[in-house]
PDB file of C-alpha atoms in Angstrom:
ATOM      1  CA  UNK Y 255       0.000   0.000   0.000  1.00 82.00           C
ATOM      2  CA  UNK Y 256       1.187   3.260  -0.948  1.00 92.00           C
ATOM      3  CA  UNK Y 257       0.797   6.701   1.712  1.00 95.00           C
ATOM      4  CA  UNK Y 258      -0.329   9.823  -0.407  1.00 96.00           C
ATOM      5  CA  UNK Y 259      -0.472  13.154   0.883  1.00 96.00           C
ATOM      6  CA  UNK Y 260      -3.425  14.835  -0.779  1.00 97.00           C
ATOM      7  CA  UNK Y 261      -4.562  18.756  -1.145  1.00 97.00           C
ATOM      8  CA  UNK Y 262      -8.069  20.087  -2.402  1.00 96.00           C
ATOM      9  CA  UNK Y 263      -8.556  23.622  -2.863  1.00 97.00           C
ATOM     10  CA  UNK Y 264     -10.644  26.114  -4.379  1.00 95.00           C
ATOM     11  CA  UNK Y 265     -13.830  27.765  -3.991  1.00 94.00           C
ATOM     12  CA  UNK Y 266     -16.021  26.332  -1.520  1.00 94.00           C
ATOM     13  CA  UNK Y 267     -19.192  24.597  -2.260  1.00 93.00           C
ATOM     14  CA  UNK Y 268     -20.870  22.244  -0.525  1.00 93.00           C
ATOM     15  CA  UNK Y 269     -20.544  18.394  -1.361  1.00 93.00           C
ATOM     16  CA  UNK Y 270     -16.537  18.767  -1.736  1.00 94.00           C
ATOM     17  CA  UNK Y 271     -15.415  16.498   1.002  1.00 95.00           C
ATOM     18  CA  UNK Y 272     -18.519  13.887   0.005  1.00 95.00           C
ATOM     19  CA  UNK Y 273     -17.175  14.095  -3.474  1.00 94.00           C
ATOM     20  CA  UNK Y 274     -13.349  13.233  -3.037  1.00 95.00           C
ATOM     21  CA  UNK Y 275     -13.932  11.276  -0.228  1.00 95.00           C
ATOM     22  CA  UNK Y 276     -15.950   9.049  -2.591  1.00 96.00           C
ATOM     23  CA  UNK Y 277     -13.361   8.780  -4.891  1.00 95.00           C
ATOM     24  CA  UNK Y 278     -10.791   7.627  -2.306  1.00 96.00           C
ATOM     25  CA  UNK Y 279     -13.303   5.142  -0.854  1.00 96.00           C
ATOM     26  CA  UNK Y 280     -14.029   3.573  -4.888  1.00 96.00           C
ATOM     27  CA  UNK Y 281     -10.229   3.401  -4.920  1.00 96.00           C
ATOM     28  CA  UNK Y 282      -9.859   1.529  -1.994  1.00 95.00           C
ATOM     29  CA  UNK Y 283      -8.067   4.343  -0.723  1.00 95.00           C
ATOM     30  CA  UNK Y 284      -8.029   4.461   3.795  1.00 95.00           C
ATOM     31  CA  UNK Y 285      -8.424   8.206   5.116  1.00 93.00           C
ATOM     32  CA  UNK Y 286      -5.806   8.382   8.263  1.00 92.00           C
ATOM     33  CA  UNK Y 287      -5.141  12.276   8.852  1.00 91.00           C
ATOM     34  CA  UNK Y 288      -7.281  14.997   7.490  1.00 93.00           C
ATOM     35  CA  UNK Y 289      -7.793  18.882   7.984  1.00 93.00           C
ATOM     36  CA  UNK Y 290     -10.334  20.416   6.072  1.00 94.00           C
ATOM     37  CA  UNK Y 291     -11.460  24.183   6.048  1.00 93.00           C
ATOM     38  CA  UNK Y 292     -13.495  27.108   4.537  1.00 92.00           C
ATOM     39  CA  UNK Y 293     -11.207  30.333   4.171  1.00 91.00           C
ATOM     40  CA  UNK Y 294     -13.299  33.368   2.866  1.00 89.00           C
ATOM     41  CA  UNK Y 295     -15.291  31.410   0.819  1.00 92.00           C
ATOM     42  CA  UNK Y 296     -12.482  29.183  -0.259  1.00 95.00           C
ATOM     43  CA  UNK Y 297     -12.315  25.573   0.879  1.00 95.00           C
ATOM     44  CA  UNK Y 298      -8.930  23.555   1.615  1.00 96.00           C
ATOM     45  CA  UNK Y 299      -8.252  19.783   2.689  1.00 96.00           C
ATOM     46  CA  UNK Y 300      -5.567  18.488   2.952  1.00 96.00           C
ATOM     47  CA  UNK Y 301      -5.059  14.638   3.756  1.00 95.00           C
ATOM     48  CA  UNK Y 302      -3.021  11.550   4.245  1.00 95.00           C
ATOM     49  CA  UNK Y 303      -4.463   8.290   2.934  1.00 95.00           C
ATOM     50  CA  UNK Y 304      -2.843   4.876   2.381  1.00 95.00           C
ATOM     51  CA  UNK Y 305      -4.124   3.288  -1.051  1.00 92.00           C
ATOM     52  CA  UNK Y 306      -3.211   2.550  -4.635  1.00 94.00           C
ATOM     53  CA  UNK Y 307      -0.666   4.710  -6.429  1.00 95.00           C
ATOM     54  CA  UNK Y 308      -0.738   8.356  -6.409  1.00 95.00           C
ATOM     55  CA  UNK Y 309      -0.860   8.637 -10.587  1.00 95.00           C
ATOM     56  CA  UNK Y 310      -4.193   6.403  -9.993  1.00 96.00           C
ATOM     57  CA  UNK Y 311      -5.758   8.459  -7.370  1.00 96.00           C
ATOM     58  CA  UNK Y 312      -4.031  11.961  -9.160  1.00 95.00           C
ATOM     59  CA  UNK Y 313      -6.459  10.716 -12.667  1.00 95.00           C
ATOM     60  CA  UNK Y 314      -9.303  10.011 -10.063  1.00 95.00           C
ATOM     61  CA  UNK Y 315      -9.170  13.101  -8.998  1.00 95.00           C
ATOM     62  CA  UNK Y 316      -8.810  14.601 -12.033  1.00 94.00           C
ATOM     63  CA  UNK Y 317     -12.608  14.029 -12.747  1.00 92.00           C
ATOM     64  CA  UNK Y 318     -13.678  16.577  -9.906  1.00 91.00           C
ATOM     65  CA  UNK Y 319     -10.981  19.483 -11.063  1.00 89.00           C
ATOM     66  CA  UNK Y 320     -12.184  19.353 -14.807  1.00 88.00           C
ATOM     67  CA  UNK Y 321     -14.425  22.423 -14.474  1.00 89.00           C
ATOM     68  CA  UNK Y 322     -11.234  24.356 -13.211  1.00 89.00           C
ATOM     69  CA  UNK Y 323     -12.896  25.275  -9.574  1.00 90.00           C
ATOM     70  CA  UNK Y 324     -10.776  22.837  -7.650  1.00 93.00           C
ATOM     71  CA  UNK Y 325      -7.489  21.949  -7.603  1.00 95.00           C
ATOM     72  CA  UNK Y 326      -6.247  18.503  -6.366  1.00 95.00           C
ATOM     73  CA  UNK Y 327      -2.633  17.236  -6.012  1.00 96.00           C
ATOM     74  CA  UNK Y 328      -1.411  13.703  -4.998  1.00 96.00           C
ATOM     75  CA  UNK Y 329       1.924  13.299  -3.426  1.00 96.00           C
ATOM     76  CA  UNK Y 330       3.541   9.839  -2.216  1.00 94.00           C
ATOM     77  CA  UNK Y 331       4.952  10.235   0.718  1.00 94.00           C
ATOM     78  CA  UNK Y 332       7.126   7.870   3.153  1.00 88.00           C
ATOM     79  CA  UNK Y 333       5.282   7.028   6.363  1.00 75.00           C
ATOM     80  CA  UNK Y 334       6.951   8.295   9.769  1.00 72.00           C
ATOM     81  CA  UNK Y 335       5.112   5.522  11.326  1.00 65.00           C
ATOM     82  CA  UNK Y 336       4.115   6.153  14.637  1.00 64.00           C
ATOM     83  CA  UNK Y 337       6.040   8.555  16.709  1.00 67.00           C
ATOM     84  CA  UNK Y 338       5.691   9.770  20.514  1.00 65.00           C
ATOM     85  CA  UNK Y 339       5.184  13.655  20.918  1.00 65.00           C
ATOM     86  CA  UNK Y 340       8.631  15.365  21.060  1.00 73.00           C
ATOM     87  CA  UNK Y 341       7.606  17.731  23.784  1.00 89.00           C
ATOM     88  CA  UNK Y 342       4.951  18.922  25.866  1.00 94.00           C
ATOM     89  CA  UNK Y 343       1.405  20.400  24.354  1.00 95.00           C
ATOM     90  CA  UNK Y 344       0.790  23.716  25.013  1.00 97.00           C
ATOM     91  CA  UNK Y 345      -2.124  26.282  23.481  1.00 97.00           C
ATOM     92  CA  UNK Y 346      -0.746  29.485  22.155  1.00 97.00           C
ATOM     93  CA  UNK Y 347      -3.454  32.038  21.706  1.00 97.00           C
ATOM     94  CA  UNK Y 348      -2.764  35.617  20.531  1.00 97.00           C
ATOM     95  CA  UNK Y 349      -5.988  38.517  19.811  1.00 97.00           C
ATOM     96  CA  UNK Y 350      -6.161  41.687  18.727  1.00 97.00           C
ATOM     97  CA  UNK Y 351      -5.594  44.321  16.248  1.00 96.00           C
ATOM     98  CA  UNK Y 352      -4.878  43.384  12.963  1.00 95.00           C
ATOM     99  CA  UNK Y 353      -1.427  44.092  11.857  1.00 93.00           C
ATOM    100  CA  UNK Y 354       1.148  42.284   9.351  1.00 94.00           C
ATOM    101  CA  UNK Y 355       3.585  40.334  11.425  1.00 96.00           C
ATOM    102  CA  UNK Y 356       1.187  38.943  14.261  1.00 97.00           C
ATOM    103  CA  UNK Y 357       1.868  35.215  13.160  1.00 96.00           C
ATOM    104  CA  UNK Y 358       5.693  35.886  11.970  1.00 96.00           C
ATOM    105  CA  UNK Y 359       6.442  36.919  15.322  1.00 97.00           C
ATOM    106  CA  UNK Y 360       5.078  34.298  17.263  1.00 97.00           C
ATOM    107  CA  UNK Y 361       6.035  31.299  15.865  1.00 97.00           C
ATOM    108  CA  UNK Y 362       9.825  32.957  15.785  1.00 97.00           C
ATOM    109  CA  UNK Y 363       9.373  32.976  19.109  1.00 97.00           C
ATOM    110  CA  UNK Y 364       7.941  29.573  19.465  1.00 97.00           C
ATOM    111  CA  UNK Y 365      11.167  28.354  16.928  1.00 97.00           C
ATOM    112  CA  UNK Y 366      13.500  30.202  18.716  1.00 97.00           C
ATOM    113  CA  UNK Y 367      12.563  28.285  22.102  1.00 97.00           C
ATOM    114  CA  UNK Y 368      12.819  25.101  20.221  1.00 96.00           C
ATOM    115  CA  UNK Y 369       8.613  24.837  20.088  1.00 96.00           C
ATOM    116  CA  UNK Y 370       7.393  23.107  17.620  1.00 96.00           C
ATOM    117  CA  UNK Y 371       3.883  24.346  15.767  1.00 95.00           C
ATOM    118  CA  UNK Y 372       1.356  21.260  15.566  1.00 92.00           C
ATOM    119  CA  UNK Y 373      -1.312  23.002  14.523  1.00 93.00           C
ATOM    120  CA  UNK Y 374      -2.170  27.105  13.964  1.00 93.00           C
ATOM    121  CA  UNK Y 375      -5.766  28.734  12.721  1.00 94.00           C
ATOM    122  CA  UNK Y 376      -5.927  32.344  12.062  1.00 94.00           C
ATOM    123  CA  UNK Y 377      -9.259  34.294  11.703  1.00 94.00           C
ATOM    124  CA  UNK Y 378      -9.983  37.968  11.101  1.00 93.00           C
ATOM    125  CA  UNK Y 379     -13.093  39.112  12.299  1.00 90.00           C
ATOM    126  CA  UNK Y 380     -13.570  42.479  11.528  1.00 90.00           C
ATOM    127  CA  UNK Y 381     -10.385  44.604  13.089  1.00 92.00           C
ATOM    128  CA  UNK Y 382      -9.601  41.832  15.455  1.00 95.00           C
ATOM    129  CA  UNK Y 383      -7.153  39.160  14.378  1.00 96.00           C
ATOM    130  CA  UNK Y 384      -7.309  35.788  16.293  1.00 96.00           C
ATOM    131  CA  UNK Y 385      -4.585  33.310  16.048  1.00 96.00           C
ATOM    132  CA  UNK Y 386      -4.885  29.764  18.277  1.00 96.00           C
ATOM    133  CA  UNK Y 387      -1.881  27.138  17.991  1.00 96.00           C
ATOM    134  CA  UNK Y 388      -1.151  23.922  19.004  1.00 95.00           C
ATOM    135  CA  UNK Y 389       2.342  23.334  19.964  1.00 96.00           C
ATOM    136  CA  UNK Y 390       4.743  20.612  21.611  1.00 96.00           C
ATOM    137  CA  UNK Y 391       7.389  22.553  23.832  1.00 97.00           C
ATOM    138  CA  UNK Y 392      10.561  20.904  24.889  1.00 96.00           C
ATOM    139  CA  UNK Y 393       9.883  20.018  29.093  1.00 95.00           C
ATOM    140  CA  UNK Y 394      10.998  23.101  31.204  1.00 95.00           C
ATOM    141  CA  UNK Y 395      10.846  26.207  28.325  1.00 96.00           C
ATOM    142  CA  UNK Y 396       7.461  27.451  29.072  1.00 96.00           C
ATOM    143  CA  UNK Y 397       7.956  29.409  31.446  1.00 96.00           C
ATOM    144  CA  UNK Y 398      10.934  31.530  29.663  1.00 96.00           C
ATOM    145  CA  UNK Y 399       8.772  31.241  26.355  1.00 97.00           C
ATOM    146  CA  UNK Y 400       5.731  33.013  28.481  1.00 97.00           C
ATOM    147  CA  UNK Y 401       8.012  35.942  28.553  1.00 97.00           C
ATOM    148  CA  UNK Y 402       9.836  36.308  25.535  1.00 97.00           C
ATOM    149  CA  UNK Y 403       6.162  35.799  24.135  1.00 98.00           C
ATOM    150  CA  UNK Y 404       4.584  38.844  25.962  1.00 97.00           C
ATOM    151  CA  UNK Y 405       7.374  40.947  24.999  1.00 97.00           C
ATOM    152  CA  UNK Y 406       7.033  39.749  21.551  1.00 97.00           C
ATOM    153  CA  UNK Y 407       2.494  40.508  21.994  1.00 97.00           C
ATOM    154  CA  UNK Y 408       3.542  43.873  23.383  1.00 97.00           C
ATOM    155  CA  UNK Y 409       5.309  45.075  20.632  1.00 96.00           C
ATOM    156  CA  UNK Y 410       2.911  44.364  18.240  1.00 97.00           C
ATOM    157  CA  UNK Y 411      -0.173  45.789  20.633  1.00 97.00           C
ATOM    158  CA  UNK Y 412      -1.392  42.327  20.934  1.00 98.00           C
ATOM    159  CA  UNK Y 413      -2.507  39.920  24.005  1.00 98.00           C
ATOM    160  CA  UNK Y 414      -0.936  36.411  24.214  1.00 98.00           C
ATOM    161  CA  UNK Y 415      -1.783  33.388  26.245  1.00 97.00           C
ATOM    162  CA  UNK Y 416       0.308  30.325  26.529  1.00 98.00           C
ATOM    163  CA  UNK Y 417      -1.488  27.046  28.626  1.00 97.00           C
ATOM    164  CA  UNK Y 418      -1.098  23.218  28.843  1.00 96.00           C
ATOM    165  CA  UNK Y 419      -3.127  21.342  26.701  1.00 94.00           C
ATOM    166  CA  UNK Y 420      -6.125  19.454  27.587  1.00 83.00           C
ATOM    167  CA  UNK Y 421      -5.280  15.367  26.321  1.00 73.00           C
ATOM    168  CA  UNK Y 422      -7.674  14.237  23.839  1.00 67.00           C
ATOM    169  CA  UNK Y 423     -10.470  12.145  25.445  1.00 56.00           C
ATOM    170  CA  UNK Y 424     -11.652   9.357  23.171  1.00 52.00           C
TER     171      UNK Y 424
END
């Protein structure tokens, strides 16, 4: 079996993720990891699957980006297999004004203290800018990263939080 790494994009409608997850399931093709969106009216997925090969699920998809309003790639990719977390999960939230640089800034930050970014959502809503991340932070930085994160927030006239992670409860 072969692991694909798969992106949809373009402008939203509904039925999208019906329609290529239909043409995955025909193929035989087992949905693992998926994020899926709407961005302004746009939609984006992105996906790992294990399946046939990528040129059969690429002319697959093919089909559903024929009237030019999506646009699907297929990728084969090597699987990590399973791996434990390489630090501890923390939730990075940042709010307010918008301003280029909000999400530049605090993900240097994050870098710089050897974080690493799991997961990040922005939203505009109106003037206010909201950005919520997901991150693993090597044991014993949060505390320093707190700080160097407010001074980073306070420079840019924006409020940062930084908390543990609730675990996922299945």
């Amino acid at each position: 079996m072969n692991e694909l790494a798969i992106t949809v994009i373009g402008r939203d409608r509904p039925g999208i993720v019906a329609d290529v997850a239909e043409v995955l399931a025909r193929l035989g093709a087992n949905l693992t990891d998926s994020t899926m969106t709407r961005l302004r009216g746009h939609f984006a997925m992105t996906l790992i699957c294990v399946g046939p090969a990528a040129a059969e699920v690429e002319t697959a998809l093919a089909a559903l980006a024929a009237d030019g309003q999506l646009l699907a790639t297929v990728r084969a990719v090597t699987p990590d297999g399973e791996t434990a977390p390489a630090g501890e999960p923390y939730v990075m939230a940042v709010h307010g004004a918008d301003r280029m640089g909000i999400v530049a800034a605090m993900t240097r930050a994050l870098a710089e203290a050897g974080g690493n970014v799991t997961d990040l959502s922005t939203r505009l809503a109106g003037t206010l800018y909201v950005v919520v991340a997901e991150v693993e932070l090597p044991p014993g930085t949060a505390d320093a990263l707190t700080g160097r994160l407010a001074e980073a927030a306070a420079g840019l006239g924006v409020e940062v939080t930084l908390r543990p992670a609730e675990p996922d409860v299945l």
